[in-house]
Structures are given as structure tokens and as C-alpha cells.
Amino acid sequence: MKILIVTLLTGLFHYTNASDTLKLNQALKLRNIQITARANGGLGEDALKLIIKNNLRRPLLIELDPGTQFRSENPEVQDLIIFEDEVIALAPREQKELNVYAACTQLSNLGPGAEDMYQMGSVAESVLAEVAAIVARNDFKNSTAQAAVWAITDNNPTQGLHNGDNVDVTWELATLIARHKSLQLPEKEQFFANPLPFRRIVYSARKDLVYHAPEPFKGTLAIYKNDGELVREYFNNKFYENGLHFYSIGINNIVEENTQYIARLTDENDEVLAEHTLDPSEAYVPAKEEILSVNFEYAVRKKGVYDLVVFDDKENLVEYIYKDRPLTPGYRSAKFNFIYAQREVEFFVFKVIDSEGNFTHEQKILTKR
């Protein structure tokens, strides 16, 4: 029994030996560990998944520094900063997964989607590192913490910093940021005298808006609040050819809980072509194009102009492959790849239509469901 106790104590000492305790970036630089970082989708709690593997044949203690930055491999997706100060114990050759709280440092970029990959960067400098330290020390991981980051990285207004759930921490963050931005320092008494209730959330949503244009069009794509207020315009009256179009859209903000944002694609007559509500609780799923091989023959009985038109399985117009094409009598071959993204569609119908609106040929082709 005594031998067992000595063995356990020796093992414990080996785990807590200061020489085996390393900062995350130090351990990575020494190649003692491997790190894989990927987003879980969204911001805040459990936003970033870290997979850490001990490369050594001895145990390690790895310190996560609050303020460590992670760079997105996709330049259109926002970078992240973590607020964790955990110590991770790794046995020899052991691999561990952990989800960490992460805030965004690029307000205008798209929110991270599940499986977006990241590379670890350095610990943030100066005031941003101080914000991370305050948040980690007080376990203050909420929308106010994200608002504090955006007030520094994106010069966002500081109104979102007032949080009645913890006036002391809120005032400390507000004072730090006011000094950094050379603003008048907030009075702590005002924070206690009128503590606002905590009703704000981080509204981070991302979506691929898909539109299959039957014909060329001029479109305007923008994000609006649910009361109709314009929030962001991506393009205005821009010309697009017929066919399949993807538009990656997103919104990041600190808002009241009942706020809602809508992405809308309209034509030059303000008719809505496609519309989606941006829901922060909805995981980002990239739109995926499919390719349908089209190959059939049809007969032209008389000289004239013809359209080749695509309809879905609900008889909705999808696209004009060609319009008003002059054709002479004979057998014709239609052979091309048709690109679509309507995964719920079971089949498409390709119709040849003459100038009088008569269907001279119909070809049904099943999709790859």
C-alpha cells in the first residue's frame, strides 16, 4: 500500500512540475504540441473548438492565455479572440478537445460557420489583452464582453457596455476603453444609480442566399431590420446573367433580444426575388451547387423561333437556356450541364416552346437526391 501511495504522489509531482508547464504559443513553437482550431458556428460560448495533441512522451500542462488570437483561413470570415485562462493537463501522446469562448475582432466580416478553420496567432497587445484578462478573471463571458472588443477593434459605440448584471465589471471595462479612446471617464455612481437590465444578445448570423435567375436582371442586395430600416447594402442595381447565383451575407451586432434582420434581393422594379431571415440560432450551411447532365434530342417541325425553358417539379420557372432562337426543321440535340442548388427538387422538366407558346418537346430529368 505504501508503494502505491509513493507512485501516485510521484505521478502527481511529475504532472505539476513547473518545467512541464508551457504557454500555448510557447508549446506550439517548440513543437511539443499540435493544434487544430475550427469554428463550431457563431460567436460566444463554445464558439471555437481546439484539438490539442501532446507530441511528447511525458505529460504537459498547457496554459491558455486570455487574449490569444486565432486567424481565419477564409479572409471573408472574422478572426476570433478567446477569453479563457484554463490549464490543460495532457498525458504523454494524449489528444484533447475543448470548446472555448471566443469573440469576434472584425465586425464587418462574416460570422464563422461550423468547420471554418483557424490558425493560432499571438496574444493581443495592450488594451485588447487587458479586456480579455478582465473578462476571464471575472468569468464575464456575454454580449458586453463582445461589445468591449468591438469598441476597440472596430471603433463601435460604447453604449452596449452598460450591463446591469455586474455593474463593477461593466464599469471597469467602460473605464479602460474610455482611457484608450481618450473619452470622458464614466462615473461609477451613474452605473449603480441606473443599472440597465441585461437584455442584449450577440446577433451573429450568416447565410448563403441563393437565387436562380430565369433571365438576366439588375439586382439590389441589402440587409434590413424587421422595421424596414436599411442596415447594409451589398450592391445596387447590378447586372447579372441568368443562371444560378450565390450571395454570402451576414450580420454581427449587439442588439435587443427582439431584433430581427432580413436579407433581401430585389430587381430594378423593387420586386422581391429572394428573401431570408438571418437567424443567429441557425447554423451556417454553405449552399452547394449540383450539376445535372442534360442530353436529349428533339424535332423541329417548322421554321421559327424557339425557347428552351427549365421548370422544377412544382412547375415553377427556373431558367431560359435560350430564348427566341431561330431554328429550321430537323432533329436537334440539347447537350449541356445544368447547374442548380434546389436540393429539395426531385426532377426538372426541359421544354422546347415555339413562338405561339406550344410545347413541342418535354424532357424530364431526375436530380441527384
XYZ file of C-alpha atoms in Angstrom:
369
model
C 0.000 0.000 0.000
C 2.844 2.402 0.805
C 4.412 1.688 -2.551
C 1.141 2.610 -4.294
C 0.931 5.923 -2.416
C 4.505 6.820 -3.365
C 3.772 6.003 -7.003
C 0.705 8.222 -7.070
C 2.481 11.123 -5.428
C 5.375 10.803 -7.834
C 2.982 10.883 -10.793
C 1.205 13.933 -9.421
C 4.502 15.747 -8.916
C 5.508 14.954 -12.483
C 2.264 16.488 -13.780
C 2.715 19.663 -11.797
C 6.415 20.137 -12.428
C 6.907 23.772 -13.475
C 9.300 22.746 -16.241
C 6.416 20.928 -17.970
C 4.039 23.904 -17.785
C 4.040 25.894 -21.015
C 2.043 28.670 -22.595
C 0.012 27.520 -25.571
C 2.026 29.516 -28.123
C 5.319 28.505 -26.458
C 4.446 24.794 -26.615
C 3.448 25.149 -30.256
C 6.660 26.992 -31.127
C 8.695 24.203 -29.500
C 6.617 21.648 -31.444
C 5.706 19.951 -28.193
C 2.063 20.043 -29.251
C -0.107 20.140 -32.349
C -3.194 22.377 -32.518
C -6.209 22.217 -34.775
C -8.711 25.065 -34.423
C -12.107 25.128 -36.059
C -15.294 27.085 -35.502
C -18.423 25.486 -34.117
C -20.516 28.217 -35.761
C -21.443 31.594 -34.293
C -19.818 33.631 -31.535
C -19.611 33.465 -27.765
C -19.789 30.326 -25.675
C -18.181 27.260 -27.294
C -17.561 29.230 -30.497
C -14.131 27.708 -31.129
C -13.052 24.076 -30.876
C -9.418 23.419 -30.053
C -7.869 19.987 -30.584
C -4.531 19.834 -28.746
C -2.186 16.860 -29.003
C 0.860 16.251 -26.827
C 3.755 15.195 -29.084
C 5.975 14.206 -26.159
C 6.444 11.038 -24.169
C 5.995 12.958 -20.946
C 2.963 14.808 -19.557
C 2.439 18.524 -20.130
C 0.438 21.338 -18.601
C -0.682 23.848 -21.230
C -1.849 27.333 -20.239
C -4.462 29.073 -22.345
C -3.856 32.821 -22.253
C -6.877 35.138 -22.369
C -6.433 37.349 -25.427
C -4.951 34.659 -27.669
C -5.998 35.395 -31.242
C -6.997 32.942 -33.949
C -6.853 33.946 -37.614
C -9.482 32.670 -40.011
C -8.164 30.837 -43.060
C -11.000 32.444 -45.021
C -10.304 36.205 -45.376
C -14.045 36.917 -45.562
C -14.682 35.291 -42.166
C -13.909 37.129 -38.937
C -10.926 36.409 -36.700
C -11.526 35.364 -33.093
C -10.054 36.114 -29.669
C -10.504 33.827 -26.667
C -11.230 34.768 -23.047
C -10.025 31.538 -21.440
C -7.318 31.148 -18.766
C -7.543 27.381 -18.303
C -4.702 24.948 -17.717
C -4.961 21.779 -19.790
C -3.302 18.608 -18.484
C -2.085 16.273 -21.212
C -0.754 12.786 -20.642
C 2.071 11.535 -22.902
C 0.849 11.485 -26.527
C -2.666 12.399 -25.363
C -5.067 14.435 -27.515
C -7.866 16.522 -26.033
C -10.741 18.501 -27.498
C -12.183 21.559 -25.781
C -14.674 24.232 -26.736
C -13.742 27.777 -25.720
C -15.476 31.141 -25.552
C -14.457 33.363 -28.460
C -15.331 36.897 -29.537
C -15.075 38.450 -32.989
C -12.469 41.081 -33.845
C -13.776 42.078 -37.292
C -17.313 43.374 -37.091
C -17.880 43.683 -40.838
C -16.743 40.159 -41.764
C -18.950 37.095 -41.971
C -19.606 35.102 -38.826
C -17.782 31.785 -38.506
C -19.616 28.747 -39.768
C -19.225 25.235 -38.434
C -15.935 23.733 -39.607
C -14.348 27.061 -40.667
C -10.649 26.577 -39.967
C -8.373 28.853 -37.916
C -4.661 29.302 -37.283
C -3.403 30.367 -33.888
C -1.844 33.822 -33.703
C -0.177 35.798 -30.937
C -1.683 37.128 -27.724
C -3.305 40.513 -28.338
C -1.405 43.578 -27.261
C -2.229 46.421 -24.858
C -5.854 47.301 -24.255
C -7.396 44.283 -26.010
C -5.347 41.931 -23.835
C -6.491 43.870 -20.761
C -10.130 43.470 -21.806
C -9.595 39.729 -22.253
C -7.946 39.494 -18.834
C -10.838 41.317 -17.117
C -13.407 39.117 -18.837
C -11.542 35.906 -17.978
C -10.830 36.928 -14.373
C -14.496 37.682 -13.719
C -15.906 34.933 -15.974
C -17.834 37.754 -17.678
C -18.472 35.993 -20.988
C -21.514 37.669 -22.516
C -22.588 40.240 -25.090
C -20.980 43.053 -23.076
C -17.595 41.351 -23.459
C -18.125 41.200 -27.223
C -19.228 44.855 -27.242
C -15.995 45.786 -25.448
C -13.911 44.052 -28.128
C -15.771 45.744 -30.984
C -15.411 49.134 -29.281
C -11.646 48.660 -29.679
C -11.193 46.683 -32.907
C -13.958 48.334 -34.929
C -14.463 51.643 -33.104
C -18.018 50.574 -32.299
C -20.121 52.804 -29.970
C -19.736 52.080 -26.259
C -23.464 52.107 -25.400
C -23.521 48.306 -25.292
C -21.062 48.265 -22.378
C -23.633 49.055 -19.683
C -24.703 45.755 -18.125
C -26.855 45.676 -15.002
C -25.923 42.077 -14.229
C -22.487 43.119 -12.978
C -22.018 46.857 -12.629
C -18.472 46.608 -11.216
C -17.073 44.675 -14.176
C -19.034 46.782 -16.643
C -17.669 49.982 -15.186
C -14.106 48.581 -15.214
C -14.386 47.716 -18.918
C -16.003 51.051 -19.783
C -13.272 52.967 -17.923
C -10.488 51.014 -19.634
C -11.950 51.671 -23.085
C -12.647 55.334 -22.328
C -8.975 55.841 -21.416
C -7.909 54.028 -24.590
C -10.168 56.191 -26.777
C -9.424 59.422 -24.855
C -13.065 59.784 -23.834
C -14.505 61.199 -20.635
C -14.270 58.577 -17.912
C -17.629 57.164 -16.794
C -18.719 57.803 -13.212
C -19.240 54.624 -11.272
C -22.130 56.140 -9.305
C -24.121 56.539 -12.528
C -23.684 52.851 -13.309
C -25.082 51.900 -9.895
C -27.804 54.548 -9.947
C -29.283 53.353 -13.213
C -28.201 49.774 -13.898
C -29.749 48.750 -17.188
C -31.228 45.255 -17.264
C -29.339 42.687 -19.306
C -31.452 42.270 -22.430
C -28.805 42.378 -25.132
C -27.529 39.499 -27.229
C -24.774 38.989 -29.780
C -26.677 38.758 -33.057
C -24.273 36.929 -35.353
C -25.847 35.239 -38.354
C -24.566 34.064 -41.706
C -26.301 32.593 -44.736
C -25.852 31.890 -48.417
C -28.749 33.490 -50.252
C -29.415 31.506 -53.424
C -31.246 32.841 -56.461
C -31.722 31.048 -59.765
C -32.410 33.770 -62.319
C -34.612 32.756 -65.271
C -33.319 35.714 -67.282
C -30.653 38.431 -66.945
C -31.602 41.021 -64.328
C -30.457 44.069 -62.388
C -30.494 43.363 -58.680
C -30.045 45.060 -55.328
C -28.980 43.055 -52.277
C -29.271 44.516 -48.781
C -29.922 43.670 -45.142
C -32.806 45.364 -43.344
C -34.118 45.421 -39.804
C -37.589 43.994 -39.357
C -38.975 47.561 -39.256
C -37.629 48.190 -42.789
C -34.549 50.212 -41.806
C -31.608 49.668 -44.173
C -28.615 48.203 -42.326
C -26.186 47.214 -45.064
C -26.203 47.279 -48.866
C -24.023 44.801 -50.753
C -24.748 46.074 -54.268
C -27.301 48.276 -56.008
C -28.868 47.768 -59.446
C -26.068 45.458 -60.521
C -26.408 43.461 -63.752
C -26.386 39.669 -63.568
C -26.761 36.992 -66.218
C -29.392 34.286 -65.992
C -28.490 31.158 -64.037
C -27.525 30.223 -60.505
C -26.172 32.879 -58.130
C -24.802 32.601 -54.566
C -24.526 35.603 -52.248
C -22.779 35.146 -48.880
C -24.381 37.520 -46.397
C -24.145 38.104 -42.669
C -24.715 40.456 -39.759
C -22.873 40.956 -36.454
C -24.251 43.286 -33.809
C -25.190 43.764 -30.159
C -28.977 44.074 -30.117
C -32.102 43.799 -28.032
C -33.465 40.269 -27.931
C -36.480 41.043 -30.138
C -34.414 42.472 -33.021
C -34.510 40.688 -36.354
C -32.642 41.155 -39.632
C -33.764 40.231 -43.142
C -31.657 39.824 -46.293
C -33.495 40.740 -49.475
C -32.627 40.578 -53.176
C -34.824 42.827 -55.335
C -34.949 43.666 -59.025
C -34.935 47.114 -60.642
C -38.692 47.400 -60.011
C -38.264 46.616 -56.282
C -39.880 43.211 -56.710
C -38.504 40.708 -54.191
C -36.543 37.946 -55.940
C -35.244 36.154 -52.843
C -35.520 36.817 -49.122
C -34.192 35.203 -45.943
C -34.428 35.992 -42.245
C -30.978 35.899 -40.659
C -31.356 33.741 -37.572
C -28.415 33.694 -35.094
C -29.541 30.310 -33.767
C -29.410 28.737 -37.241
C -26.130 27.011 -38.042
C -24.466 28.167 -41.244
C -24.760 25.588 -44.000
C -22.928 26.520 -47.227
C -25.046 26.428 -50.340
C -23.981 23.639 -52.627
C -24.289 23.567 -56.383
C -25.207 20.394 -58.229
C -24.531 19.579 -61.872
C -27.145 17.839 -63.990
C -26.026 16.348 -67.309
C -28.636 17.172 -69.943
C -28.613 15.191 -73.169
C -31.686 14.669 -75.368
C -32.876 15.120 -78.935
C -35.966 16.906 -80.182
C -37.582 17.513 -83.564
C -38.278 20.919 -85.086
C -41.296 20.562 -87.405
C -41.390 24.048 -88.877
C -39.154 27.043 -89.261
C -39.497 29.623 -86.469
C -38.088 30.913 -83.188
C -38.000 28.672 -80.124
C -37.275 28.807 -76.388
C -35.648 26.108 -74.286
C -37.021 26.568 -70.773
C -36.435 24.780 -67.454
C -39.183 24.172 -64.873
C -38.917 22.440 -61.493
C -41.128 19.617 -60.221
C -43.698 22.185 -58.997
C -43.898 23.759 -62.479
C -42.062 26.888 -61.339
C -39.994 28.679 -63.981
C -36.292 28.154 -63.275
C -34.316 29.353 -66.284
C -34.348 30.135 -70.005
C -31.470 28.182 -71.537
C -32.092 30.117 -74.733
C -34.850 32.416 -75.944
C -36.135 33.327 -79.418
C -33.582 31.155 -81.173
C -34.206 30.797 -84.944
C -34.438 27.113 -85.902
C -35.129 25.305 -89.175
C -36.866 21.906 -89.500
C -34.808 18.894 -88.447
C -33.582 16.992 -85.431
C -31.743 18.977 -82.784
C -29.517 17.897 -79.899
C -29.608 19.521 -76.462
C -26.393 18.640 -74.628
C -25.107 20.732 -71.741
C -24.562 20.841 -67.964
C -27.335 22.441 -65.939
C -26.164 23.890 -62.591
C -28.704 24.165 -59.789
C -28.899 24.332 -55.975
C -32.521 23.358 -55.242
C -31.701 20.170 -53.359
C -35.344 19.515 -52.499
C -36.310 19.290 -56.191
C -36.812 15.705 -57.419
C -36.633 16.482 -61.134
C -36.501 19.263 -63.724
C -38.512 19.462 -66.919
C -36.868 20.906 -70.024
C -39.410 22.253 -72.510
C -38.971 23.418 -76.086
C -41.585 26.109 -76.805
C -42.436 27.657 -80.177
C -43.362 31.285 -80.835
C -47.060 30.518 -80.285
C -46.456 29.066 -76.824
C -46.838 25.409 -77.822
C -44.690 22.789 -76.083
C -43.032 20.920 -78.938
C -40.936 18.737 -76.630
C -40.737 17.946 -72.901
C -37.864 16.120 -71.244
C -37.974 15.126 -67.585
C -34.574 14.576 -65.896
C -34.188 13.326 -62.326
C -31.874 15.135 -59.910
C -29.171 13.559 -57.747
C -31.131 13.357 -54.500
